[in-house]
């Protein structure tokens, strides 16, 4: 038996003759550049058969008594395109006409050629190449079938993508074949039949005659078939269908069928109908549209204007934020310097109390330092970093309590007018800071009334939506209005900038309005200024209404924290600034405490490991590598009961600190330090 190996579809063979004939055949095929493989048994041959085998060479004696069921089964199960050629080498005179076994082999192998032996090499090669050519034509047929299948798949994909249904009409038999998509277009289900009569019945009665005339015209002339018609669905809805086709001719050149596509154009027809109706009122619509465009243009201009205003507000807010960061940083650093000055002066005053000249000099220095501390508080107020005591307060009582002070502050040429309601909700604010803010506003109004005039102070409650400077909610508005010289728009833009002032040199710091602005923002409110030259100025301080409207409890003067003076404690003082550390250590030692010093958080932790009897930890907040808050967290892990006091110049520790410890505001005096120690250790 001889057969092809899987080398290529042109020359691969498999064969297994018995004896010398196998070797001769293999040698001849090798000389003819046809590789071959010899199989020793029929089962191996059958298992190696496949689509890539070109032909099989068998010897008659090798299969005469063999079980050919496996081979016959493979031959029957070949793909439709395949008809594998077999060449059977027979004995001389052993052809089918004189050999009944040949008829059996023809039935089993189907495509079989009987070749008598002995044979000439040329004849054998000719027979082999004939089988190769026959097999090659089968491969060509397979390629064409595969290409036709791919083309059919691409065509069907394109039709589905375009929502097109295909149809064919056989002219002589009157047979109509349609795709599933085409059935759906005509209102049928994919599984339903759709004959020519059923097609005609779906067409609108007014379009049927036109459809039939168009078909006859295409058959007679060969012109393309193009028509749009209405169809009636089973639910009685009317749909439009566009049908297009071309004629197909048979071998004799006669028109045999129409092949075409159909598509649902209902949406397009409805759009055309709407367009016709639209054209009927086009002039009115153009006028209406023009009016809409004008409105849209005006709206766009308004939006552009609002955007420009918003951008200006954003730039102003960013400027104020940048100035606030700079101002707060400067004030904080200045506080540290004042801390060293005030602490040392405080101690000097105690040691030179009997020296009158020294006391006078020290008191003068203390007053200057305290004025500097007041200045830093205003700077921190603008930067929204001042320490506030926010509580629920009654502005009516606050203003009434300031009545005498306000009258004395404005002079005799100015009339003070009050517009206060009978009752008003309480607000969340710091009493002292609001009193200072109101006094500043009244003094500013007084300075704007050079020749006398009127200052009006009013209160009112108002609900406001969210805006650039306020969140949505309820507020009480404290207004101070004067009829003075007013401000220009350029001056108004700079009014709350720190150190900006319209007063003469030496008559103002320029921090009054900036402080009030910072205070309002810190209280989640706002400061709004409005002014016109020659008309006057109105300053509105918006303060959020307190959710707690109960009357504030009267403080118990008998319980004064920190009144007990205590000494003799062992205190660990941590500060990276040598001046502040030295001043604080001197104050603590002067109070009678034993003090351990550390210049960093890491050094403080080392000291705490050695010194087990420390009573109190006092640490600065702003330190490199480890802040005071981080040090406090680390200490809590090893000494959870050790009291901790953090000294800082800011009102609040930065977000994310997440630690609850007492704070000592800078600059502090020896008395402040003693009071906090008493509160923590009493």
CSV table of N, CA, C and O in Angstrom, one decimal, residues 113-157:
chain,number,residue,atom,x,y,z
A,113,UNK,N,-8.1,3.5,-9.8
A,113,UNK,CA,-7.5,3.2,-11.1
A,113,UNK,C,-6.7,1.9,-10.9
A,113,UNK,O,-5.9,1.8,-10.0
A,114,UNK,N,-7.0,0.9,-11.8
A,114,UNK,CA,-6.2,-0.4,-11.7
A,114,UNK,C,-5.1,-0.3,-12.7
A,114,UNK,O,-5.2,0.0,-13.9
A,115,UNK,N,-3.8,-0.6,-12.2
A,115,UNK,CA,-2.6,-0.5,-13.0
A,115,UNK,C,-1.9,-1.9,-12.9
A,115,UNK,O,-1.5,-2.3,-11.9
A,116,UNK,N,-1.7,-2.5,-14.1
A,116,UNK,CA,-1.2,-3.9,-14.2
A,116,UNK,C,0.3,-3.8,-14.0
A,116,UNK,O,1.0,-2.9,-14.4
A,117,UNK,N,0.8,-4.9,-13.5
A,117,UNK,CA,2.2,-5.1,-13.4
A,117,UNK,C,2.7,-6.3,-14.3
A,117,UNK,O,1.8,-7.1,-14.6
A,118,UNK,N,3.8,-6.3,-14.7
A,118,UNK,CA,4.9,-5.3,-14.5
A,118,UNK,C,4.6,-4.1,-15.2
A,118,UNK,O,3.9,-4.1,-16.3
A,119,UNK,N,5.1,-2.9,-14.8
A,119,UNK,CA,4.9,-1.7,-15.4
A,119,UNK,C,6.1,-0.9,-15.7
A,119,UNK,O,7.2,-1.2,-15.2
A,120,UNK,N,6.0,-0.1,-16.7
A,120,UNK,CA,7.2,0.7,-17.1
A,120,UNK,C,7.2,2.0,-16.2
A,120,UNK,O,6.1,2.5,-15.8
A,121,UNK,N,8.3,2.5,-15.8
A,121,UNK,CA,8.4,3.6,-14.9
A,121,UNK,C,7.7,4.9,-15.4
A,121,UNK,O,7.0,5.6,-14.7
A,122,UNK,N,7.8,5.1,-16.8
A,122,UNK,CA,7.2,6.2,-17.4
A,122,UNK,C,5.7,6.1,-17.2
A,122,UNK,O,5.0,7.1,-16.9
A,123,UNK,N,5.1,4.9,-17.5
A,123,UNK,CA,3.7,4.8,-17.4
A,123,UNK,C,3.2,5.0,-15.9
A,123,UNK,O,2.2,5.6,-15.7
A,124,UNK,N,4.0,4.5,-15.0
A,124,UNK,CA,3.6,4.6,-13.6
A,124,UNK,C,3.6,6.1,-13.1
A,124,UNK,O,2.7,6.6,-12.5
A,125,UNK,N,4.7,6.8,-13.6
A,125,UNK,CA,4.7,8.2,-13.2
A,125,UNK,C,3.6,9.0,-13.8
A,125,UNK,O,3.0,9.9,-13.2
A,126,UNK,N,3.2,8.6,-15.1
A,126,UNK,CA,2.1,9.2,-15.7
A,126,UNK,C,0.8,9.0,-15.0
A,126,UNK,O,0.0,10.0,-14.7
A,127,UNK,N,0.6,7.8,-14.5
A,127,UNK,CA,-0.6,7.5,-13.7
A,127,UNK,C,-0.6,8.2,-12.4
A,127,UNK,O,-1.7,8.8,-12.0
A,128,UNK,N,0.5,8.3,-11.8
A,128,UNK,CA,0.6,9.0,-10.5
A,128,UNK,C,0.3,10.5,-10.6
A,128,UNK,O,-0.4,11.1,-9.8
A,129,UNK,N,0.9,11.1,-11.7
A,129,UNK,CA,0.7,12.5,-11.9
A,129,UNK,C,-0.7,12.8,-12.3
A,129,UNK,O,-1.3,13.9,-12.0
A,130,UNK,N,-1.4,11.9,-13.0
A,130,UNK,CA,-2.8,12.0,-13.3
A,130,UNK,C,-3.6,12.1,-12.0
A,130,UNK,O,-4.5,12.9,-11.9
A,131,UNK,N,-3.3,11.2,-11.1
A,131,UNK,CA,-4.0,11.2,-9.8
A,131,UNK,C,-3.7,12.5,-9.1
A,131,UNK,O,-4.6,13.1,-8.4
A,132,UNK,N,-2.4,13.0,-9.2
A,132,UNK,CA,-2.1,14.3,-8.5
A,132,UNK,C,-2.9,15.4,-9.1
A,132,UNK,O,-3.4,16.3,-8.3
A,133,UNK,N,-3.0,15.5,-10.4
A,133,UNK,CA,-3.8,16.6,-11.0
A,133,UNK,C,-5.3,16.5,-10.7
A,133,UNK,O,-5.9,17.5,-10.4
A,134,UNK,N,-5.8,15.3,-10.6
A,134,UNK,CA,-7.2,15.1,-10.2
A,134,UNK,C,-7.4,15.6,-8.7
A,134,UNK,O,-8.4,16.3,-8.5
A,135,UNK,N,-6.5,15.3,-7.9
A,135,UNK,CA,-6.6,15.7,-6.5
A,135,UNK,C,-6.4,17.2,-6.4
A,135,UNK,O,-7.1,17.9,-5.6
A,136,UNK,N,-5.5,17.8,-7.3
A,136,UNK,CA,-5.3,19.2,-7.3
A,136,UNK,C,-6.6,20.0,-7.7
A,136,UNK,O,-6.9,21.0,-7.1
A,137,UNK,N,-7.3,19.4,-8.6
A,137,UNK,CA,-8.6,20.0,-9.0
A,137,UNK,C,-9.6,20.0,-7.9
A,137,UNK,O,-10.4,20.9,-7.7
A,138,UNK,N,-9.5,19.0,-7.0
A,138,UNK,CA,-10.4,18.9,-5.9
A,138,UNK,C,-10.0,20.0,-4.9
A,138,UNK,O,-10.9,20.7,-4.3
A,139,UNK,N,-8.7,20.2,-4.7
A,139,UNK,CA,-8.3,21.3,-3.8
A,139,UNK,C,-8.7,22.7,-4.4
A,139,UNK,O,-9.1,23.6,-3.6
A,140,UNK,N,-8.6,22.8,-5.7
A,140,UNK,CA,-9.1,24.1,-6.3
A,140,UNK,C,-10.6,24.3,-6.1
A,140,UNK,O,-11.0,25.4,-5.8
A,141,UNK,N,-11.3,23.2,-6.2
A,141,UNK,CA,-12.8,23.3,-6.0
A,141,UNK,C,-13.0,23.7,-4.5
A,141,UNK,O,-13.9,24.5,-4.2
A,142,UNK,N,-12.2,23.1,-3.6
A,142,UNK,CA,-12.4,23.4,-2.1
A,142,UNK,C,-12.1,24.9,-1.9
A,142,UNK,O,-12.8,25.6,-1.2
A,143,UNK,N,-11.0,25.4,-2.5
A,143,UNK,CA,-10.7,26.8,-2.4
A,143,UNK,C,-11.8,27.7,-2.9
A,143,UNK,O,-12.2,28.7,-2.2
A,144,UNK,N,-12.4,27.4,-4.0
A,144,UNK,CA,-13.5,28.2,-4.6
A,144,UNK,C,-14.7,28.1,-3.7
A,144,UNK,O,-15.4,29.1,-3.4
A,145,UNK,N,-15.0,26.9,-3.1
A,145,UNK,CA,-16.1,26.7,-2.2
A,145,UNK,C,-15.9,27.6,-0.9
A,145,UNK,O,-16.9,28.2,-0.5
A,146,UNK,N,-14.7,27.5,-0.4
A,146,UNK,CA,-14.4,28.3,0.8
A,146,UNK,C,-14.6,29.8,0.5
A,146,UNK,O,-15.1,30.6,1.3
A,147,UNK,N,-14.1,30.3,-0.7
A,147,UNK,CA,-14.2,31.7,-1.0
A,147,UNK,C,-15.6,32.1,-1.2
A,147,UNK,O,-16.0,33.2,-0.8
A,148,UNK,N,-16.4,31.2,-1.9
A,148,UNK,CA,-17.8,31.5,-2.1
A,148,UNK,C,-18.5,31.5,-0.7
A,148,UNK,O,-19.4,32.4,-0.5
A,149,UNK,N,-18.1,30.7,0.2
A,149,UNK,CA,-18.7,30.7,1.6
A,149,UNK,C,-18.4,32.0,2.3
A,149,UNK,O,-19.3,32.6,2.9
A,150,UNK,N,-17.1,32.4,2.2
A,150,UNK,CA,-16.7,33.6,2.9
A,150,UNK,C,-17.4,34.8,2.2
A,150,UNK,O,-17.9,35.8,2.9
A,151,UNK,N,-17.6,34.8,0.9
A,151,UNK,CA,-18.2,35.9,0.2
A,151,UNK,C,-19.7,36.0,0.6
A,151,UNK,O,-20.3,37.0,0.8
A,152,UNK,N,-20.3,34.8,0.7
A,152,UNK,CA,-21.7,34.7,1.2
A,152,UNK,C,-21.8,35.3,2.6
A,152,UNK,O,-22.8,36.0,2.9
A,153,UNK,N,-20.9,34.9,3.5
A,153,UNK,CA,-20.9,35.4,4.8
A,153,UNK,C,-20.8,36.9,4.9
A,153,UNK,O,-21.5,37.6,5.6
A,154,UNK,N,-19.8,37.4,4.1
A,154,UNK,CA,-19.6,38.9,4.0
A,154,UNK,C,-20.8,39.6,3.5
A,154,UNK,O,-21.2,40.7,4.0
A,155,UNK,N,-21.5,39.0,2.4
A,155,UNK,CA,-22.7,39.6,1.9
A,155,UNK,C,-23.8,39.6,2.9
A,155,UNK,O,-24.5,40.7,3.1
A,156,UNK,N,-24.0,38.5,3.6
A,156,UNK,CA,-25.0,38.5,4.6
A,156,UNK,C,-24.8,39.5,5.7
A,156,UNK,O,-25.7,40.1,6.2
A,157,UNK,N,-23.5,39.6,6.1
A,157,UNK,CA,-23.1,40.6,7.2
A,157,UNK,C,-23.4,42.0,6.7
A,157,UNK,O,-24.0,42.8,7.5
